[in-house]
CSV table of C-alpha atoms and ligand atoms in Angstrom, one decimal:
chain,number,residue,atom,x,y,z
A,1229,MET,CA,12.3,-91.1,-73.6
A,1230,PRO,CA,11.4,-87.7,-74.5
A,1231,ALA,CA,8.6,-85.1,-73.8
A,1232,ILE,CA,8.5,-82.4,-76.2
A,1233,THR,CA,6.8,-79.2,-75.5
A,1234,LEU,CA,5.2,-76.8,-78.1
A,1235,VAL,CA,4.6,-73.4,-77.1
A,1236,GLY,CA,3.2,-70.2,-78.9
A,1237,ALA,CA,6.0,-67.6,-78.9
A,1238,GLN,CA,3.8,-64.4,-79.3
A,1239,TRP,CA,0.2,-63.7,-78.4
A,1240,GLY,CA,-1.3,-67.0,-79.8
A,1241,ASP,CA,-2.5,-67.9,-83.1
A,1242,GLU,CA,0.9,-68.7,-84.4
A,1243,GLY,CA,-0.1,-71.8,-86.3
A,1244,LYS,CA,0.4,-74.4,-83.6
A,1245,GLY,CA,-2.2,-76.8,-85.0
A,1246,LYS,CA,0.1,-77.1,-88.1
A,1247,ALA,CA,3.1,-77.8,-86.0
A,1248,THR,CA,1.5,-80.3,-84.0
A,1249,ASP,CA,0.1,-81.9,-87.1
A,1250,LEU,CA,3.4,-82.2,-88.8
A,1251,VAL,CA,4.9,-84.2,-86.0
A,1252,GLY,CA,1.6,-85.9,-85.1
A,1253,ASN,CA,2.6,-89.1,-86.9
A,1254,ARG,CA,5.9,-89.3,-85.2
A,1255,VAL,CA,4.8,-89.1,-81.6
A,1256,ASP,CA,2.6,-91.4,-79.4
A,1257,TYR,CA,0.7,-88.9,-77.3
A,1258,VAL,CA,-0.4,-85.3,-77.9
A,1259,VAL,CA,-1.4,-83.6,-74.8
A,1260,ARG,CA,-3.2,-80.4,-74.1
A,1261,TYR,CA,-2.1,-79.0,-70.7
A,1262,GLN,CA,-3.8,-75.7,-70.3
A,1263,GLY,CA,-6.5,-73.5,-71.4
A,1264,GLY,CA,-10.0,-74.6,-72.8
A,1265,ASN,CA,-12.1,-74.0,-75.7
A,1266,ASN,CA,-10.8,-70.4,-76.0
A,1267,ALA,CA,-8.2,-71.9,-78.2
A,1268,GLY,CA,-8.6,-72.3,-81.9
A,1269,HIS,CA,-6.3,-74.6,-84.0
A,1270,THR,CA,-6.9,-75.0,-87.7
A,1271,VAL,CA,-5.4,-77.9,-89.2
A,1272,VAL,CA,-5.7,-78.6,-93.0
A,1273,ILE,CA,-5.5,-82.2,-94.4
A,1274,GLY,CA,-6.0,-82.5,-98.1
A,1275,GLU,CA,-9.1,-80.7,-99.1
A,1276,GLN,CA,-10.4,-80.9,-95.5
A,1277,LYS,CA,-10.1,-78.0,-92.9
A,1278,TYR,CA,-10.6,-78.8,-89.3
A,1279,ALA,CA,-11.0,-76.2,-86.6
A,1280,LEU,CA,-10.5,-77.6,-83.2
A,1281,HIS,CA,-11.1,-75.6,-80.0
A,1282,LEU,CA,-10.8,-77.9,-77.1
A,1283,LEU,CA,-9.4,-81.2,-78.5
A,1284,PRO,CA,-5.7,-81.8,-79.0
A,1285,SER,CA,-4.8,-81.6,-82.7
A,1286,GLY,CA,-3.4,-85.1,-82.3
A,1287,ILE,CA,-7.1,-86.4,-82.4
A,1288,LEU,CA,-6.8,-86.3,-86.3
A,1289,SER,CA,-3.7,-88.8,-86.4
A,1290,PRO,CA,-5.1,-92.4,-85.8
A,1291,ASP,CA,-2.1,-93.7,-84.3
A,1292,VAL,CA,-1.8,-91.0,-81.6
A,1293,VAL,CA,-3.4,-91.0,-78.2
A,1294,PRO,CA,-4.8,-87.5,-77.6
A,1295,VAL,CA,-4.8,-86.4,-74.1
A,1296,ILE,CA,-6.7,-83.5,-72.2
A,1297,ALA,CA,-4.7,-83.2,-69.0
A,1298,ASN,CA,-5.3,-81.9,-65.7
A,1299,GLY,CA,-4.4,-78.3,-66.4
A,1300,VAL,CA,-7.2,-77.8,-69.0
A,1301,VAL,CA,-10.6,-76.5,-68.2
A,1302,ILE,CA,-13.4,-78.4,-70.0
A,1303,ASP,CA,-16.9,-77.2,-71.1
A,1304,PRO,CA,-18.7,-80.6,-71.4
A,1305,GLY,CA,-21.2,-79.3,-73.9
A,1306,VAL,CA,-18.4,-78.0,-76.3
A,1307,LEU,CA,-16.5,-81.3,-75.9
A,1308,PHE,CA,-19.1,-83.4,-77.1
A,1309,GLU,CA,-20.2,-81.1,-79.9
A,1310,GLU,CA,-16.6,-81.1,-81.0
A,1311,LEU,CA,-16.4,-84.9,-80.9
A,1312,ARG,CA,-19.7,-85.3,-82.7
A,1313,GLY,CA,-18.5,-83.0,-85.3
A,1314,LEU,CA,-15.4,-85.1,-85.9
A,1315,ASN,CA,-17.3,-88.4,-85.8
A,1316,GLU,CA,-19.5,-87.3,-88.5
A,1317,ARG,CA,-16.5,-86.6,-90.7
A,1318,GLY,CA,-15.2,-90.0,-90.1
A,1319,VAL,CA,-12.6,-89.4,-87.5
A,1320,ASP,CA,-12.3,-92.0,-84.8
A,1321,THR,CA,-12.0,-90.2,-81.4
A,1322,GLY,CA,-12.4,-93.4,-79.3
A,1323,ASN,CA,-8.9,-93.2,-77.9
A,1324,LEU,CA,-9.2,-89.8,-76.3
A,1325,LEU,CA,-8.1,-89.6,-72.6
A,1326,ILE,CA,-9.3,-87.0,-70.2
A,1327,SER,CA,-8.0,-86.2,-66.8
A,1328,ALA,CA,-10.3,-86.8,-63.8
A,1329,ASN,CA,-8.6,-83.7,-62.2
A,1330,ALA,CA,-9.5,-81.2,-65.1
A,1331,HIS,CA,-11.8,-78.4,-64.0
A,1332,LEU,CA,-15.2,-78.0,-65.5
A,1333,ILE,CA,-16.4,-74.8,-67.1
A,1334,MET,CA,-19.9,-74.3,-65.5
A,1335,PRO,CA,-22.8,-72.1,-66.9
A,1336,TYR,CA,-22.1,-69.5,-64.1
A,1337,HIS,CA,-18.6,-69.1,-65.4
A,1338,ARG,CA,-19.6,-68.3,-68.8
A,1339,ALA,CA,-22.1,-65.9,-67.5
A,1340,LEU,CA,-19.8,-64.1,-65.2
A,1341,ASP,CA,-17.1,-63.9,-67.9
A,1342,LYS,CA,-19.4,-62.0,-70.2
A,1343,VAL,CA,-20.9,-59.6,-67.6
A,1344,SER,CA,-17.7,-58.7,-66.0
A,1345,GLU,CA,-16.3,-58.0,-69.5
A,1346,ARG,CA,-19.3,-55.8,-70.1
A,1347,PHE,CA,-18.8,-53.9,-66.8
A,1348,LEU,CA,-15.1,-53.3,-67.6
A,1349,GLY,CA,-16.3,-51.2,-70.6
A,1350,LYS,CA,-13.1,-49.6,-72.2
A,1351,GLY,CA,-10.9,-51.5,-69.8
A,1352,ARG,CA,-12.1,-54.9,-70.9
A,1353,ILE,CA,-9.6,-57.6,-71.5
A,1354,GLY,CA,-11.4,-58.8,-74.7
A,1355,THR,CA,-11.9,-62.3,-73.5
A,1356,THR,CA,-13.3,-65.0,-75.6
A,1357,GLY,CA,-16.3,-65.1,-73.4
A,1358,ARG,CA,-16.0,-68.9,-73.0
A,1359,GLY,CA,-15.8,-68.8,-69.1
A,1360,ILE,CA,-12.1,-69.5,-68.9
A,1361,GLY,CA,-11.1,-66.8,-66.4
A,1362,PRO,CA,-13.9,-67.5,-63.9
A,1363,THR,CA,-13.1,-71.2,-64.1
A,1364,TYR,CA,-9.5,-70.9,-63.3
A,1365,ALA,CA,-10.5,-68.3,-60.6
A,1366,ASP,CA,-12.5,-70.9,-58.9
A,1367,LYS,CA,-9.9,-73.5,-59.2
A,1368,ILE,CA,-7.5,-71.3,-57.4
A,1369,SER,CA,-10.0,-70.4,-54.8
A,1370,ARG,CA,-10.7,-74.1,-54.2
A,1371,ALA,CA,-14.2,-73.8,-55.4
A,1372,GLY,CA,-14.0,-75.4,-58.7
A,1373,VAL,CA,-16.0,-78.6,-59.9
A,1374,ARG,CA,-13.6,-81.2,-61.5
A,1375,VAL,CA,-14.3,-83.9,-64.0
A,1376,GLN,CA,-14.2,-86.7,-61.1
A,1377,ASP,CA,-16.9,-84.8,-59.3
A,1378,MET,CA,-19.5,-85.8,-61.9
A,1379,PHE,CA,-19.2,-89.4,-60.9
A,1380,ASP,CA,-20.4,-88.8,-57.4
A,1381,PRO,CA,-23.8,-87.1,-57.7
A,1382,LYS,CA,-24.1,-86.2,-54.0
A,1383,ILE,CA,-20.7,-84.3,-54.3
A,1384,LEU,CA,-21.6,-82.7,-57.6
A,1385,ARG,CA,-24.9,-81.3,-56.2
A,1386,GLN,CA,-23.1,-80.0,-53.1
A,1387,LYS,CA,-20.4,-78.4,-55.0
A,1388,ILE,CA,-22.8,-76.7,-57.5
A,1389,GLU,CA,-25.0,-75.5,-54.7
A,1390,LEU,CA,-22.2,-74.1,-52.9
A,1391,ALA,CA,-20.9,-72.2,-55.9
A,1392,LEU,CA,-24.3,-70.9,-56.8
A,1393,HIS,CA,-24.6,-69.6,-53.2
A,1394,ASP,CA,-22.3,-66.7,-54.0
A,1395,LYS,CA,-22.4,-66.7,-57.9
A,1396,ASN,CA,-26.2,-65.9,-57.9
A,1397,GLN,CA,-25.5,-63.2,-55.3
A,1398,ILE,CA,-23.0,-61.6,-57.8
A,1399,LEU,CA,-25.0,-62.2,-60.9
A,1400,THR,CA,-28.2,-60.7,-59.3
A,1401,LYS,CA,-27.0,-58.0,-56.9
A,1402,VAL,CA,-23.9,-56.8,-58.6
A,1403,TYR,CA,-24.7,-57.4,-62.4
A,1404,ASN,CA,-28.5,-57.3,-62.3
A,1405,ARG,CA,-28.8,-60.6,-64.0
A,1406,ARG,CA,-31.1,-63.5,-63.4
A,1407,ALA,CA,-30.0,-66.1,-60.9
A,1408,LEU,CA,-29.1,-69.7,-62.3
A,1409,GLU,CA,-31.1,-72.7,-61.4
A,1410,LEU,CA,-29.3,-75.4,-59.2
A,1411,GLU,CA,-31.6,-78.2,-60.5
A,1412,GLN,CA,-31.1,-77.3,-64.2
A,1413,ILE,CA,-27.3,-77.3,-64.0
A,1414,TYR,CA,-27.1,-80.4,-61.7
A,1415,GLU,CA,-29.3,-82.4,-64.3
A,1416,GLU,CA,-27.3,-81.2,-67.2
A,1417,TYR,CA,-23.7,-82.0,-65.8
A,1418,LEU,CA,-25.0,-85.4,-64.4
A,1419,GLY,CA,-26.2,-86.1,-67.9
A,1420,TYR,CA,-22.7,-85.7,-69.2
A,1421,ALA,CA,-21.2,-88.0,-66.5
A,1422,GLU,CA,-21.9,-91.3,-68.4
A,1423,GLN,CA,-20.8,-89.9,-71.9
A,1424,LEU,CA,-17.6,-88.9,-70.3
A,1425,ARG,CA,-16.7,-92.0,-68.2
A,1426,PRO,CA,-15.1,-94.0,-71.0
A,1427,PHE,CA,-12.6,-91.3,-71.7
A,1428,VAL,CA,-11.6,-90.4,-68.0
A,1429,ALA,CA,-8.2,-91.7,-66.7
A,1430,ASP,CA,-5.3,-91.0,-64.6
A,1431,THR,CA,-3.6,-89.2,-67.3
A,1432,SER,CA,-0.4,-88.1,-65.3
A,1433,LEU,CA,0.1,-91.7,-64.5
A,1434,ILE,CA,-0.4,-93.0,-68.1
A,1435,LEU,CA,1.9,-90.4,-69.5
A,1436,ASN,CA,4.7,-91.0,-67.0
A,1437,LYS,CA,4.4,-94.8,-67.7
A,1438,ALA,CA,4.5,-94.1,-71.4
A,1439,LEU,CA,7.7,-92.1,-71.1
A,1440,ASP,CA,9.1,-94.9,-69.0
A,1441,ASP,CA,8.4,-97.3,-71.8
A,1442,GLY,CA,10.2,-95.1,-74.3
A,1443,LYS,CA,7.2,-93.4,-76.0
A,1444,THR,CA,7.2,-89.7,-77.3
A,1445,VAL,CA,4.9,-87.4,-75.6
A,1446,TYR,CA,4.0,-84.0,-77.3
A,1447,LEU,CA,2.7,-81.3,-74.9
A,1448,GLU,CA,0.7,-78.9,-77.0
A,1449,GLY,CA,0.4,-75.3,-75.5
A,1450,SER,CA,-2.6,-73.1,-76.3
A,1451,GLN,CA,-2.5,-69.4,-76.7
A,1452,GLY,CA,0.9,-68.0,-76.2
A,1453,THR,CA,3.8,-66.7,-74.2
A,1454,LEU,CA,2.6,-63.1,-74.0
A,1455,LEU,CA,-0.8,-64.4,-72.9
A,1456,ASP,CA,0.6,-66.2,-70.0
A,1457,ILE,CA,-0.8,-65.3,-66.5
A,1458,ASP,CA,2.7,-64.7,-65.1
A,1459,HIS,CA,4.9,-63.8,-68.1
A,1460,GLY,CA,2.3,-62.2,-70.4
A,1461,THR,CA,1.0,-58.7,-70.8
A,1462,TYR,CA,-1.0,-58.8,-67.5
A,1463,PRO,CA,-3.9,-58.1,-67.1
A,1464,PHE,CA,-4.5,-58.6,-70.9
A,1465,VAL,CA,-3.7,-62.3,-70.6
A,1466,THR,CA,-5.5,-65.6,-70.4
A,1467,SER,CA,-5.8,-67.2,-67.0
A,1468,SER,CA,-3.3,-70.1,-67.4
A,1469,SER,CA,0.3,-70.9,-68.0
A,1470,PRO,CA,0.9,-71.5,-71.7
A,1471,THR,CA,4.6,-71.2,-71.2
A,1472,SER,CA,6.8,-74.4,-71.0
A,1473,GLY,CA,6.8,-74.4,-67.2
A,1474,GLY,CA,2.9,-74.7,-67.4
A,1475,ALA,CA,3.3,-78.0,-69.2
A,1476,CYS,CA,4.6,-79.8,-66.2
A,1477,ALA,CA,2.0,-78.6,-63.8
A,1478,GLY,CA,-0.7,-79.0,-66.5
A,1479,ALA,CA,0.2,-82.5,-67.5
A,1480,GLY,CA,1.7,-84.0,-64.2
A,1481,ILE,CA,5.1,-84.4,-65.8
A,1482,GLY,CA,8.3,-83.5,-64.2
A,1483,PRO,CA,10.7,-80.9,-65.8
A,1484,THR,CA,13.5,-83.4,-66.1
A,1485,ARG,CA,11.4,-85.2,-68.7
A,1486,ILE,CA,11.2,-82.5,-71.2
A,1487,THR,CA,14.0,-82.6,-73.8
A,1488,LYS,CA,12.8,-80.2,-76.3
A,1489,VAL,CA,10.8,-76.9,-76.2
A,1490,VAL,CA,9.5,-75.9,-79.8
A,1491,GLY,CA,8.4,-72.3,-80.0
A,1492,ILE,CA,5.8,-71.4,-82.8
A,1493,LEU,CA,6.6,-68.1,-84.2
A,1494,LYS,CA,4.7,-66.1,-86.9
A,1495,ALA,CA,6.7,-64.4,-89.5
A,1496,TYR,CA,4.8,-61.2,-88.3
A,1497,THR,CA,2.8,-60.4,-85.2
A,1498,THR,CA,-0.9,-60.7,-84.4
A,1499,ARG,CA,-3.0,-60.5,-81.5
A,1500,VAL,CA,-6.7,-60.5,-80.5
A,1501,GLY,CA,-8.3,-58.8,-77.5
A,1502,SER,CA,-7.1,-55.8,-75.7
A,1503,GLY,CA,-3.5,-54.9,-74.5
A,1504,PRO,CA,-0.1,-53.5,-75.5
A,1505,PHE,CA,1.1,-54.4,-79.1
A,1506,PRO,CA,4.0,-52.1,-80.1
A,1507,THR,CA,4.3,-53.1,-83.8
A,1508,GLU,CA,0.6,-53.0,-84.5
A,1509,LEU,CA,-0.3,-51.4,-87.9
A,1510,HIS,CA,-3.4,-49.3,-87.9
A,1511,ASP,CA,-3.4,-48.4,-91.7
A,1512,GLU,CA,-3.8,-50.1,-94.9
A,1513,GLN,CA,-0.5,-52.2,-94.4
A,1514,GLY,CA,-2.1,-53.9,-91.3
A,1515,GLU,CA,-5.4,-54.6,-93.4
A,1516,TRP,CA,-3.1,-56.1,-96.1
A,1517,LEU,CA,-1.4,-58.4,-93.5
A,1518,ARG,CA,-4.8,-59.4,-92.2
A,1519,ARG,CA,-6.2,-60.2,-95.7
A,1520,GLN,CA,-3.0,-62.0,-96.8
A,1521,GLY,CA,-2.7,-64.1,-93.6
A,1522,GLY,CA,-6.4,-64.7,-93.2
A,1523,GLU,CA,-6.1,-63.2,-89.6
A,1524,TYR,CA,-9.6,-63.8,-88.4
A,1525,GLY,CA,-10.1,-65.7,-85.2
A,1526,VAL,CA,-10.9,-69.4,-85.3
A,1527,THR,CA,-12.8,-69.3,-82.1
A,1528,THR,CA,-14.6,-65.9,-82.1
A,1529,GLY,CA,-14.3,-64.8,-85.8
A,1530,ARG,CA,-12.8,-61.5,-84.6
A,1531,ASN,CA,-10.4,-59.6,-86.6
A,1532,ARG,CA,-6.9,-60.1,-85.4
A,1533,ARG,CA,-4.7,-57.1,-84.9
A,1534,CYS,CA,-1.7,-57.3,-87.2
A,1535,GLY,CA,1.9,-55.8,-87.2
A,1536,TRP,CA,5.5,-56.5,-88.1
A,1537,PHE,CA,7.7,-59.0,-86.4
A,1538,ASP,CA,9.0,-58.1,-83.1
A,1539,ALA,CA,12.4,-59.5,-82.2
A,1540,PRO,CA,12.5,-58.6,-78.4
A,1541,ILE,CA,9.3,-60.6,-78.1
A,1542,ALA,CA,10.8,-63.6,-79.8
A,1543,ARG,CA,13.9,-63.4,-77.6
A,1544,TYR,CA,11.7,-63.1,-74.5
A,1545,ALA,CA,9.8,-66.2,-75.6
A,1546,THR,CA,13.2,-68.0,-75.9
A,1547,ARG,CA,14.1,-66.9,-72.4
A,1548,VAL,CA,11.0,-67.7,-70.4
A,1549,ASN,CA,10.3,-71.1,-72.1
A,1550,GLY,CA,13.8,-72.2,-72.7
A,1551,ILE,CA,13.0,-72.8,-76.5
A,1552,THR,CA,15.3,-75.1,-78.2
A,1553,ASP,CA,13.8,-74.9,-81.8
A,1554,PHE,CA,11.5,-72.5,-83.5
A,1555,PHE,CA,8.9,-73.3,-86.2
A,1556,LEU,CA,8.4,-70.1,-88.3
A,1557,THR,CA,4.9,-70.0,-89.7
A,1558,LYS,CA,3.3,-68.1,-92.4
A,1559,LEU,CA,6.4,-66.8,-94.2
A,1560,ASP,CA,4.5,-67.1,-97.6
A,1561,VAL,CA,2.2,-64.1,-96.3
A,1562,LEU,CA,5.0,-61.8,-96.6
A,1563,SER,CA,5.6,-62.3,-100.3
A,1564,GLY,CA,5.1,-59.2,-102.4
A,1565,LEU,CA,6.7,-56.6,-100.1
A,1566,ASP,CA,9.7,-54.5,-101.3
A,1567,ARG,CA,11.1,-54.3,-97.9
A,1568,ILE,CA,10.0,-55.8,-94.5
A,1569,PRO,CA,10.3,-53.9,-91.2
A,1570,VAL,CA,11.4,-55.8,-88.3
A,1571,CYS,CA,11.3,-54.4,-84.8
A,1572,VAL,CA,14.7,-54.6,-83.0
A,1573,GLY,CA,14.0,-52.7,-79.8
A,1574,TYR,CA,11.6,-49.9,-78.5
A,1575,ASP,CA,11.7,-46.3,-77.5
A,1576,ALA,CA,9.6,-45.6,-74.4
A,1577,GLY,CA,9.6,-42.0,-73.2
A,1578,GLY,CA,13.0,-41.3,-74.8
A,1579,THR,CA,14.7,-44.4,-73.3
A,1580,ARG,CA,15.9,-47.3,-75.6
A,1581,HIS,CA,14.9,-50.7,-74.6
A,1582,ASP,CA,16.6,-53.7,-76.4
A,1583,GLU,CA,14.3,-56.1,-74.4
A,1584,ILE,CA,10.7,-56.0,-73.4
A,1585,PRO,CA,10.5,-53.2,-70.8
A,1586,MET,CA,10.1,-54.3,-67.2
A,1587,THR,CA,7.0,-52.4,-66.5
A,1588,GLN,CA,3.6,-52.6,-68.4
A,1589,THR,CA,3.6,-48.8,-68.4
A,1590,ASP,CA,6.6,-48.5,-70.5
A,1591,PHE,CA,5.5,-51.4,-72.7
A,1592,HIS,CA,2.3,-49.7,-73.3
A,1593,HIS,CA,4.1,-46.5,-74.5
A,1594,ALA,CA,6.9,-48.5,-76.4
A,1595,VAL,CA,7.4,-47.1,-80.0
A,1596,PRO,CA,9.1,-49.8,-82.2
A,1597,VAL,CA,12.6,-49.3,-83.5
A,1598,TYR,CA,12.7,-50.9,-86.9
A,1599,GLU,CA,15.5,-52.4,-89.2
A,1600,TYR,CA,14.5,-52.9,-92.8
A,1601,LEU,CA,15.1,-56.1,-94.6
A,1602,ASP,CA,14.7,-56.6,-98.4
A,1603,GLY,CA,11.5,-58.4,-99.3
A,1604,TRP,CA,10.7,-60.8,-102.1
A,1605,HIS,CA,8.0,-61.1,-104.8
A,1606,GLU,CA,8.2,-64.7,-105.7
A,1607,ASP,CA,5.3,-67.1,-104.6
A,1608,ILE,CA,7.0,-69.3,-102.1
A,1609,SER,CA,4.1,-71.6,-101.4
A,1610,HIS,CA,5.5,-74.4,-103.6
A,1611,ALA,CA,9.0,-74.3,-102.0
A,1612,ARG,CA,9.8,-77.7,-100.2
A,1613,SER,CA,13.3,-77.0,-99.1
A,1614,PHE,CA,15.1,-74.0,-97.7
A,1615,ASP,CA,17.3,-73.7,-100.9
A,1616,GLU,CA,14.2,-73.2,-102.9
A,1617,LEU,CA,13.4,-69.9,-101.1
A,1618,PRO,CA,14.5,-66.6,-102.7
A,1619,LYS,CA,17.7,-65.3,-101.3
A,1620,ASN,CA,15.9,-62.5,-99.5
A,1621,ALA,CA,13.6,-64.8,-97.8
A,1622,GLN,CA,16.4,-66.9,-96.8
A,1623,THR,CA,18.1,-63.8,-95.3
A,1624,TYR,CA,14.8,-62.8,-93.5
A,1625,VAL,CA,14.7,-66.4,-91.8
A,1626,ARG,CA,18.4,-66.1,-90.8
A,1627,THR,CA,18.1,-62.7,-89.5
A,1628,LEU,CA,15.0,-63.6,-87.3
A,1629,GLU,CA,16.7,-66.7,-86.0
A,1630,GLU,CA,19.8,-64.7,-84.9
A,1631,MET,CA,17.5,-62.0,-83.3
A,1632,ALA,CA,15.3,-64.7,-81.6
A,1633,GLY,CA,18.1,-66.6,-80.1
A,1634,ALA,CA,17.4,-70.1,-81.2
A,1635,PRO,CA,17.5,-72.1,-84.3
A,1636,ILE,CA,14.5,-72.2,-86.7
A,1637,SER,CA,14.2,-75.8,-87.5
A,1638,ALA,CA,10.9,-75.7,-89.6
A,1639,ILE,CA,9.3,-73.0,-91.9
A,1640,GLY,CA,5.5,-72.9,-92.9
A,1641,VAL,CA,4.9,-71.6,-96.4
A,1642,GLY,CA,1.3,-72.3,-96.6
A,1643,PRO,CA,-1.7,-74.0,-94.7
A,1644,GLY,CA,-1.5,-77.4,-96.2
A,1645,ARG,CA,0.1,-80.3,-94.5
A,1646,ASP,CA,2.9,-80.6,-97.1
A,1647,GLN,CA,3.8,-76.9,-97.1
A,1648,THR,CA,6.4,-77.1,-94.5
A,1649,LEU,CA,10.2,-76.9,-94.8
A,1650,GLU,CA,11.7,-79.1,-92.0
A,1651,LEU,CA,15.3,-78.1,-91.6
A,1652,ARG,CA,15.9,-80.3,-88.6
A,1653,SER,CA,13.7,-82.8,-87.1
A,1654,LEU,CA,11.3,-81.5,-84.4
A,1655,VAL,CA,11.0,-84.8,-82.8
B,839,LIG,P1,-9.7,-65.8,-72.2
B,839,LIG,O1,-8.6,-66.7,-72.4
B,839,LIG,O2,-10.9,-66.0,-73.0
B,839,LIG,O3,-10.0,-65.4,-70.9
B,839,LIG,O4,-9.3,-64.3,-73.0
B,839,LIG,C1,-8.1,-63.7,-72.4
B,839,LIG,C2,-7.2,-63.1,-73.4
B,839,LIG,O5,-6.6,-64.1,-74.2
B,839,LIG,C3,-8.0,-62.4,-74.7
B,839,LIG,O6,-7.3,-61.2,-74.9
B,839,LIG,C4,-8.3,-63.4,-75.7
B,839,LIG,O7,-8.4,-62.8,-77.0
B,839,LIG,C5,-6.8,-64.1,-75.7
B,839,LIG,N1,-6.9,-65.5,-76.1
B,839,LIG,C6,-7.5,-66.4,-75.6
B,839,LIG,N2,-7.3,-67.5,-76.3
B,839,LIG,C7,-6.7,-67.1,-77.4
B,839,LIG,C8,-6.1,-68.0,-78.6
B,839,LIG,O8,-6.3,-69.1,-78.7
B,839,LIG,N3,-5.5,-67.1,-79.4
B,839,LIG,C9,-5.2,-65.8,-79.3
B,839,LIG,N4,-5.7,-65.1,-78.2
B,839,LIG,C10,-6.4,-65.8,-77.3
């Protein structure tokens, strides 16, 4: 039975939590397959607003098994804090599953993330400072510490000792920081082991069995296509693979299992951190979008950079992810404009590009070529079907769909659970 993948089609913060929540009650498993607590999902249920960073959004649906799969990097302190926060609000988190193969974010990863960014100065990536990059770097260099290592105290100690051997040299000699203490880290992480044990499982085996049994598995990507380590605006990216291909490696599921890839697409564009962003608005219009859309980071509280919809980016996302359906979010934010610019291509040094330019240099210099669509002034947050949208809003959606190259199957008109128009079932 189907595995459905959900991916961010832009630079993250497209409203993936809302999309997952929409299908949350219709699937059996919701799986996070990459990233860590750099993510920020906001889910609004009734009067309650939940901000999740590490936990899958499915944790809020009682009949769903939430899974943190092998591709995720886990900061145990953050994990338990997030669980405690939900428990205090009456959310049962007892059926959470965590892969034994997931890597752990260690204190030296957080320290290195922060100091290396500081040293990069103007060239900084603008990371969330959560230790994500250094943890994935250690994973690839085969120097990482995994969840399962916590259950073997000797191995845990050995791995931390080995890591500190060179991390402390770097921290003290390159960055002029204090060395970190082996015993302190070892005791802290050993302390997490027993708390973590009830959740830990062979999640790849469980998910594959579930699929064999006809269950529906929802693979929830964090960040977005243009933050992908391979397909994003490198080096201004995160250190994992949010694209749909990453879902297979990050969850231990074969590509033949995936039947649908849902791209989450905001009706305009935002990004946080550094890096190219052709349609970015530096004027009052950008400030207006930020205010209207509440574009302030869930994780870091940073102002998001805001700009108009960029069609080549949406098309690119369709291509590299194999998107079968789009969920268009935050359409209501655009209400009140006389006309809405939509980027249909770029001019880079006098050359017209209809797709994202091949080189980062060209993308950095890309000046958007706009088409203008008529706007609408009605409040659309109460619309519950496509027909209830003003004609110009309908045309906006249909035009984006054509440009993006895949059907828009759902539309968000507000943050609430019920503020979604589902044109076709996403499950
Ligand atoms: P890192 O993931 O903390 O290493 O940050 C790398 C880049 O990804 C920075 O530009 C971050 O702002 C960006 N980033 C990481 N997580 C998110 C997210 O959930 N939404 C949007 N941007 C993110």
